[in-house]
Tab-separated table of C-alpha atoms and ligand atoms in Angstrom:
chain	number	residue	atom	x	y	z
A	6	UNK	CA	1.278	14.776	-13.157
A	7	UNK	CA	-0.098	13.378	-16.392
A	8	UNK	CA	-1.918	9.788	-14.963
A	9	UNK	CA	-1.394	10.078	-10.932
A	10	UNK	CA	-3.824	13.121	-8.618
A	11	UNK	CA	-3.225	13.978	-5.697
A	12	UNK	CA	-5.936	15.040	-2.549
A	13	UNK	CA	-6.613	15.832	0.774
A	14	UNK	CA	-9.378	15.796	2.980
A	15	UNK	CA	-8.843	16.596	6.646
A	16	UNK	CA	-5.511	14.499	7.424
A	17	UNK	CA	-5.882	12.364	4.819
A	18	UNK	CA	-4.378	12.079	1.258
A	19	UNK	CA	-6.211	10.050	-1.004
A	20	UNK	CA	-3.706	9.000	-4.356
A	21	UNK	CA	-5.179	8.409	-7.656
A	22	UNK	CA	-3.433	6.141	-10.269
A	23	UNK	CA	-5.773	7.628	-13.216
A	24	UNK	CA	-4.628	6.054	-16.919
A	25	UNK	CA	-8.174	4.233	-17.253
A	26	UNK	CA	-8.372	3.793	-20.675
A	27	UNK	CA	-5.231	1.417	-20.290
A	28	UNK	CA	-6.633	0.167	-17.335
A	29	UNK	CA	-4.548	2.174	-14.945
A	30	UNK	CA	-1.885	-0.355	-15.670
A	31	UNK	CA	1.851	1.420	-14.714
A	32	UNK	CA	4.021	2.907	-17.772
A	33	UNK	CA	7.365	4.703	-16.474
A	34	UNK	CA	5.518	8.218	-16.652
A	35	UNK	CA	2.753	6.796	-14.111
A	36	UNK	CA	5.866	5.217	-11.980
A	37	UNK	CA	7.020	9.156	-12.452
A	38	UNK	CA	4.022	10.401	-11.378
A	39	UNK	CA	3.278	7.994	-8.506
A	40	UNK	CA	7.113	9.002	-6.994
A	41	UNK	CA	6.327	12.851	-7.221
A	42	UNK	CA	3.153	12.037	-5.512
A	43	UNK	CA	4.284	10.335	-2.410
A	44	UNK	CA	7.497	12.890	-2.773
A	45	UNK	CA	4.445	16.087	-2.226
A	46	UNK	CA	2.497	14.409	1.028
A	47	UNK	CA	3.090	16.948	3.398
A	48	UNK	CA	3.690	14.352	6.592
A	49	UNK	CA	3.272	17.244	9.147
A	50	UNK	CA	-0.649	17.242	7.973
A	51	UNK	CA	-0.787	14.241	6.434
A	52	UNK	CA	-0.948	11.162	8.639
A	53	UNK	CA	-3.039	8.573	6.433
A	54	UNK	CA	-2.886	7.800	2.544
A	55	UNK	CA	-5.274	5.929	0.061
A	56	UNK	CA	-4.055	4.721	-2.956
A	57	UNK	CA	-6.772	3.919	-5.627
A	58	UNK	CA	-7.402	3.763	-9.307
A	59	UNK	CA	-9.666	5.713	-11.347
A	60	UNK	CA	-12.836	3.645	-13.010
A	61	UNK	CA	-15.175	1.106	-11.604
A	62	UNK	CA	-13.100	-1.304	-13.854
A	63	UNK	CA	-9.813	-1.407	-12.358
A	64	UNK	CA	-7.265	-0.786	-10.156
A	65	UNK	CA	-4.128	-1.324	-11.698
A	66	UNK	CA	-3.997	-4.240	-14.735
A	67	UNK	CA	-0.334	-4.547	-13.989
A	68	UNK	CA	2.686	-3.056	-15.761
A	69	UNK	CA	2.275	-1.629	-19.067
A	70	UNK	CA	2.650	-4.520	-21.397
A	71	UNK	CA	3.075	-2.380	-24.574
A	72	UNK	CA	6.170	-0.731	-22.964
A	73	UNK	CA	7.582	-3.688	-21.834
A	74	UNK	CA	7.215	-5.699	-24.867
A	75	UNK	CA	10.471	-3.925	-27.080
A	76	UNK	CA	12.637	-3.293	-23.448
A	77	UNK	CA	16.474	-4.588	-23.691
A	78	UNK	CA	17.467	-5.887	-20.817
A	79	UNK	CA	19.340	-2.854	-19.484
A	80	UNK	CA	15.987	-1.080	-19.970
A	81	UNK	CA	13.910	-3.619	-18.682
A	82	UNK	CA	16.492	-3.625	-15.302
A	83	UNK	CA	16.033	0.565	-15.596
A	84	UNK	CA	12.036	-0.796	-15.218
A	85	UNK	CA	11.977	-2.821	-12.460
A	86	UNK	CA	14.276	-0.252	-10.076
A	87	UNK	CA	11.898	3.136	-11.196
A	88	UNK	CA	8.652	-0.138	-10.357
A	89	UNK	CA	11.100	-1.468	-7.090
A	90	UNK	CA	11.584	2.110	-5.565
A	91	UNK	CA	8.768	3.486	-5.560
A	92	UNK	CA	6.853	-0.220	-4.557
A	93	UNK	CA	9.678	0.581	-1.276
A	94	UNK	CA	9.147	3.892	-0.720
A	95	UNK	CA	4.995	2.995	-0.103
A	96	UNK	CA	5.952	0.416	1.947
A	97	UNK	CA	8.503	2.752	4.506
A	98	UNK	CA	5.820	5.322	4.043
A	99	UNK	CA	6.152	6.727	6.961
A	100	UNK	CA	2.654	7.137	6.939
A	101	UNK	CA	0.112	3.501	6.718
A	102	UNK	CA	-1.651	3.749	3.109
A	103	UNK	CA	-4.143	1.885	2.839
A	104	UNK	CA	-4.788	0.117	-0.617
A	105	UNK	CA	-8.669	1.065	-2.414
A	106	UNK	CA	-8.856	-1.744	-5.037
A	107	UNK	CA	-11.852	-0.943	-7.297
A	108	UNK	CA	-11.691	-4.056	-9.771
A	109	UNK	CA	-8.101	-5.818	-11.320
A	110	UNK	CA	-5.100	-5.753	-9.425
A	111	UNK	CA	-3.238	-7.626	-11.925
A	112	UNK	CA	0.617	-8.536	-11.995
A	113	UNK	CA	2.114	-4.826	-11.021
A	114	UNK	CA	-1.570	-3.782	-9.571
A	115	UNK	CA	-1.539	-6.822	-7.361
A	116	UNK	CA	2.520	-6.278	-5.692
A	117	UNK	CA	2.104	-2.433	-5.696
A	118	UNK	CA	-1.049	-3.002	-3.663
A	119	UNK	CA	0.918	-5.506	-0.996
A	120	UNK	CA	3.386	-3.077	-0.788
A	121	UNK	CA	0.378	-1.429	0.808
A	122	UNK	CA	-0.280	-1.367	4.479
A	123	UNK	CA	-3.367	-2.790	4.505
A	124	UNK	CA	-5.745	-3.640	1.434
A	125	UNK	CA	-9.426	-3.354	1.056
A	126	UNK	CA	-11.502	-3.918	-1.891
A	127	UNK	CA	-14.942	-3.695	-4.155
A	128	UNK	CA	-16.578	-6.802	-4.874
A	129	UNK	CA	-15.263	-6.849	-8.674
A	130	UNK	CA	-11.648	-7.545	-7.178
A	131	UNK	CA	-9.490	-9.407	-9.055
A	132	UNK	CA	-5.930	-10.326	-7.879
A	133	UNK	CA	-3.453	-12.486	-9.620
A	134	UNK	CA	0.536	-12.330	-10.805
A	135	UNK	CA	-0.199	-13.188	-14.635
A	136	UNK	CA	3.583	-13.067	-15.199
A	137	UNK	CA	4.603	-16.843	-16.084
A	138	UNK	CA	2.164	-16.536	-18.895
A	139	UNK	CA	4.051	-13.819	-20.083
A	140	UNK	CA	7.401	-15.015	-20.537
A	141	UNK	CA	8.098	-13.359	-16.955
A	142	UNK	CA	8.638	-13.723	-13.484
A	143	UNK	CA	6.584	-11.023	-11.300
A	144	UNK	CA	9.430	-8.465	-11.188
A	145	UNK	CA	8.424	-6.310	-8.619
A	146	UNK	CA	8.175	-8.010	-5.427
A	147	UNK	CA	5.122	-10.409	-6.245
A	148	UNK	CA	7.532	-13.678	-5.392
A	149	UNK	CA	8.236	-12.339	-2.041
A	150	UNK	CA	5.029	-9.798	-0.529
A	151	UNK	CA	2.693	-12.328	-1.672
A	152	UNK	CA	4.489	-15.580	0.229
A	153	UNK	CA	4.710	-13.486	3.134
A	154	UNK	CA	0.971	-12.046	3.415
A	155	UNK	CA	-0.940	-15.494	2.218
A	156	UNK	CA	1.688	-18.132	3.078
A	157	UNK	CA	4.294	-19.695	0.697
A	158	UNK	CA	1.926	-22.737	-0.981
A	159	UNK	CA	-1.157	-20.051	-1.636
A	160	UNK	CA	1.465	-17.751	-3.244
A	161	UNK	CA	3.181	-20.626	-5.467
A	162	UNK	CA	-0.578	-22.016	-6.168
A	163	UNK	CA	-1.403	-18.400	-7.818
A	164	UNK	CA	2.031	-17.520	-9.280
A	165	UNK	CA	3.215	-20.864	-11.040
A	166	UNK	CA	-0.546	-21.603	-12.206
A	167	UNK	CA	-1.088	-17.920	-13.180
A	168	UNK	CA	-4.242	-18.195	-11.147
A	169	UNK	CA	-6.231	-14.382	-10.273
A	170	UNK	CA	-9.067	-15.000	-7.869
A	171	UNK	CA	-12.238	-13.281	-7.138
A	172	UNK	CA	-12.315	-10.228	-4.174
A	173	UNK	CA	-13.856	-13.572	-2.021
A	174	UNK	CA	-11.268	-15.734	-2.010
A	175	UNK	CA	-8.710	-12.785	-1.614
A	176	UNK	CA	-10.767	-12.254	1.168
A	177	UNK	CA	-10.174	-15.827	2.618
A	178	UNK	CA	-6.637	-16.022	2.100
A	179	UNK	CA	-5.910	-12.527	3.775
A	180	UNK	CA	-5.310	-11.175	1.362
A	181	UNK	CA	-7.621	-8.207	2.144
A	182	UNK	CA	-8.784	-7.050	4.822
A	183	UNK	CA	-12.823	-6.131	3.998
A	184	UNK	CA	-14.666	-6.645	1.130
A	185	UNK	CA	-17.237	-3.412	-0.192
A	186	UNK	CA	-19.904	-2.821	-2.385
A	187	UNK	CA	-17.996	-0.365	-5.051
A	188	UNK	CA	-19.700	2.495	-4.013
A	189	UNK	CA	-19.555	1.603	-0.558
A	190	UNK	CA	-14.844	1.312	-0.985
A	191	UNK	CA	-13.669	4.356	-0.956
A	192	UNK	CA	-16.167	5.458	2.021
A	193	UNK	CA	-14.714	2.799	3.798
A	194	UNK	CA	-11.380	3.428	3.078
A	195	UNK	CA	-11.297	7.024	4.458
A	196	UNK	CA	-13.275	5.873	7.228
A	197	UNK	CA	-10.439	3.647	8.140
A	198	UNK	CA	-7.662	6.300	7.505
A	199	UNK	CA	-9.500	9.101	9.701
A	200	UNK	CA	-9.206	6.370	12.722
A	201	UNK	CA	-5.655	5.914	11.783
A	202	UNK	CA	-5.091	9.412	11.400
A	203	UNK	CA	-6.913	10.170	14.409
A	204	UNK	CA	-4.047	7.855	17.212
A	205	UNK	CA	-0.611	9.351	17.957
A	206	UNK	CA	1.305	9.919	14.633
A	207	UNK	CA	4.618	9.195	16.222
A	208	UNK	CA	3.240	5.443	17.742
A	209	UNK	CA	1.677	5.082	14.487
A	210	UNK	CA	4.659	5.192	12.867
A	211	UNK	CA	6.990	3.334	15.324
A	212	UNK	CA	4.509	1.085	15.458
A	213	UNK	CA	4.531	0.447	11.163
A	214	UNK	CA	8.085	0.377	11.186
A	215	UNK	CA	8.501	-2.281	14.162
A	216	UNK	CA	6.217	-4.833	12.472
A	217	UNK	CA	7.660	-3.970	8.671
A	218	UNK	CA	11.372	-4.253	10.170
A	219	UNK	CA	10.476	-7.161	12.470
A	220	UNK	CA	9.478	-9.358	9.795
A	221	UNK	CA	12.651	-9.266	7.799
A	222	UNK	CA	14.872	-11.010	11.416
A	223	UNK	CA	14.626	-13.384	13.716
A	224	UNK	CA	13.012	-12.939	16.654
A	225	UNK	CA	15.770	-11.720	19.612
A	226	UNK	CA	16.252	-8.876	17.028
A	227	UNK	CA	12.110	-8.134	16.301
A	228	UNK	CA	11.929	-7.514	20.329
A	229	UNK	CA	15.191	-5.407	20.088
A	230	UNK	CA	13.510	-3.560	17.460
A	231	UNK	CA	10.468	-2.802	19.375
A	232	UNK	CA	12.093	-1.871	22.482
A	233	UNK	CA	13.864	0.897	20.701
A	234	UNK	CA	10.814	1.791	18.717
A	235	UNK	CA	8.632	1.893	22.071
A	236	UNK	CA	11.292	3.711	23.802
A	237	UNK	CA	11.136	5.971	20.862
A	238	UNK	CA	7.769	7.711	21.758
A	239	UNK	CA	8.734	8.547	25.415
A	240	UNK	CA	9.470	12.091	26.200
A	241	UNK	CA	7.376	13.315	23.141
A	242	UNK	CA	4.186	15.449	23.314
A	243	UNK	CA	2.405	13.029	22.594
A	244	UNK	CA	2.938	9.951	24.722
A	245	UNK	CA	2.191	12.683	27.339
A	246	UNK	CA	-0.677	13.875	26.910
A	247	UNK	CA	-2.466	10.364	25.656
A	248	UNK	CA	-1.669	9.023	28.833
A	249	UNK	CA	-2.438	12.280	31.103
A	250	UNK	CA	-5.672	12.042	29.189
A	251	UNK	CA	-6.163	8.156	30.459
A	252	UNK	CA	-4.865	9.414	34.301
A	253	UNK	CA	-7.672	12.195	34.272
A	254	UNK	CA	-10.138	10.318	32.909
A	255	UNK	CA	-10.643	12.956	30.132
A	256	UNK	CA	-10.374	12.448	26.124
A	257	UNK	CA	-6.731	13.671	24.249
A	258	UNK	CA	-6.767	16.595	22.846
A	259	UNK	CA	-4.934	16.633	20.244
A	260	UNK	CA	-2.150	15.006	18.641
A	261	UNK	CA	0.604	16.930	17.370
A	262	UNK	CA	2.950	15.197	15.676
A	263	UNK	CA	5.606	16.185	18.323
B	326	DAK	N1	-0.518	-3.345	-19.891
B	326	DAK	C1	-1.228	-2.182	-20.852
B	326	DAK	N2	-2.127	-1.994	-21.523
B	326	DAK	C2	-3.043	-2.670	-20.327
B	326	DAK	C3	-2.691	-3.385	-19.403
B	326	DAK	C4	-1.551	-4.051	-19.654
B	326	DAK	N3	-1.265	-4.277	-18.301
B	326	DAK	N4	-4.148	-3.926	-19.355
B	326	DAK	C5	-5.531	-3.719	-19.898
B	326	DAK	N5	-4.653	-2.448	-20.681
B	326	DAK	C6	-5.705	-2.161	-21.728
B	326	DAK	C7	-5.909	-2.974	-23.290
B	326	DAK	O1	-5.210	-2.941	-23.946
B	326	DAK	C8	-6.657	-1.852	-23.181
B	326	DAK	O2	-6.774	-0.773	-24.829
B	326	DAK	P1	-6.850	-0.703	-25.908
B	326	DAK	O3	-6.781	-2.441	-26.920
B	326	DAK	O4	-8.425	-0.641	-25.441
B	326	DAK	O5	-6.344	0.416	-26.050
B	326	DAK	C9	-7.655	-1.482	-22.187
B	326	DAK	O6	-6.544	-0.980	-21.748
B	326	DAK	C10	-9.102	-2.081	-21.922
B	326	DAK	O7	-7.994	-3.561	-21.888
B	326	DAK	P2	-9.244	-4.809	-22.649
B	326	DAK	O8	-9.726	-4.598	-23.846
B	326	DAK	O9	-8.330	-5.845	-22.602
B	326	DAK	O10	-10.479	-5.370	-21.215
B	326	DAK	P3	-10.946	-6.423	-20.835
B	326	DAK	O11	-12.213	-5.838	-20.185
B	326	DAK	O12	-11.328	-7.317	-22.239
B	326	DAK	O13	-9.654	-7.302	-19.788
B	326	DAK	C11	-7.933	-7.465	-18.102
B	326	DAK	C12	-8.955	-6.673	-19.029
B	326	DAK	C13	-7.234	-7.018	-17.188
B	326	DAK	C14	-8.447	-8.732	-17.895
B	326	DAK	C15	-7.132	-7.661	-19.365
B	326	DAK	O14	-6.815	-6.232	-19.708
B	326	DAK	C16	-5.984	-8.183	-19.123
B	326	DAK	O15	-5.409	-8.916	-19.372
B	326	DAK	N6	-4.539	-7.661	-19.503
B	326	DAK	C17	-3.513	-7.722	-18.795
B	326	DAK	C18	-3.353	-8.257	-17.683
B	326	DAK	C19	-2.077	-8.679	-17.172
B	326	DAK	O16	-1.173	-9.705	-17.780
B	326	DAK	N7	-1.320	-8.072	-16.584
B	326	DAK	C20	-0.137	-8.173	-15.385
B	326	DAK	C21	0.935	-6.983	-16.585
B	326	DAK	S1	2.748	-8.113	-15.893
B	326	DAK	C22	9.837	-6.563	-14.427
B	326	DAK	C23	8.818	-5.809	-13.088
B	326	DAK	C24	7.402	-5.558	-12.717
B	326	DAK	C25	6.637	-6.281	-14.373
B	326	DAK	C26	7.837	-7.047	-14.856
B	326	DAK	C27	8.846	-6.678	-15.080
B	326	DAK	N8	10.683	-6.131	-14.246
B	326	DAK	C28	11.429	-6.306	-13.178
B	326	DAK	C29	11.225	-5.830	-15.442
B	326	DAK	C30	4.964	-6.422	-13.711
B	326	DAK	C31	4.933	-7.237	-15.147
B	326	DAK	C32	3.098	-7.408	-15.283
B	326	DAK	O17	2.713	-6.701	-14.060
């Protein structure tokens, strides 16, 4: 992979977009590399992922404007599909993905962060959807995910005005869960990921599915989705071990993802 690195620490995987000269902007190669990185995650071993950007200035400064500027309609559609496919892969990935946002998260950068389950950022982070200033709409789900995360009014204000916001405002409106000094961001993300990785993997996976899929339908259907995923945990080794540990007043020995 030319622009993406993947490393693991115990049950936590760290995917880093590594194109700092262009502030980690997403060109076709970065999108292909991201796809390959997610495909290479060993779901038998890894229980939570962190997605971050290389350097101290930028998470992802958007889709690559240079590459996009000369696209034909057909090429634009293909580029959009490539991006949307990988963003949906992240959103529906069977284990939680934490975005550790270390600077600019603009356009496609804000959108890829919103495809992750949880967003943590550094104090120098800047968020925005500047697309209307470039003559386009957000194309990697920004009009949809931002409104769902921060509410319609705030999303419209940011998108129509191409208005960037800083970390403290992103925290205030619920776009990020926590803000850290830059040097504390990755340690905090690792700590959160390790905390998730300790829990029963099938249950965590089913929670992600229940929350994501339940949000797309009405409450009657959503509750049925939850019921099925709840039921799916039973008869698993991890359900038996988790409940036995409680009843026997001991710690869980290990969740085995089965
Ligand atoms: N694309 C390409 N290169 C970029 C870039 C980007 N988005 N952002 C930064 N760079 C490059 C700069 O060109 C510069 O390269 P050199 O000139 O050194 O070769 C290098 O990174 C450093 O950037 P600056 O010199 O500009 O650094 P500053 O600190 O002065 O400014 C900045 C940082 C983040 C404020 C500034 O670089 C900036 O405004 N960047 C653009 C941010 C932006 O507008 N991003 C949104 C892009 S639009 C679609 C799907 C998705 C999308 C569209 C369509 N379809 C469905 C088809 C998504 C669109 C977007 O994301």
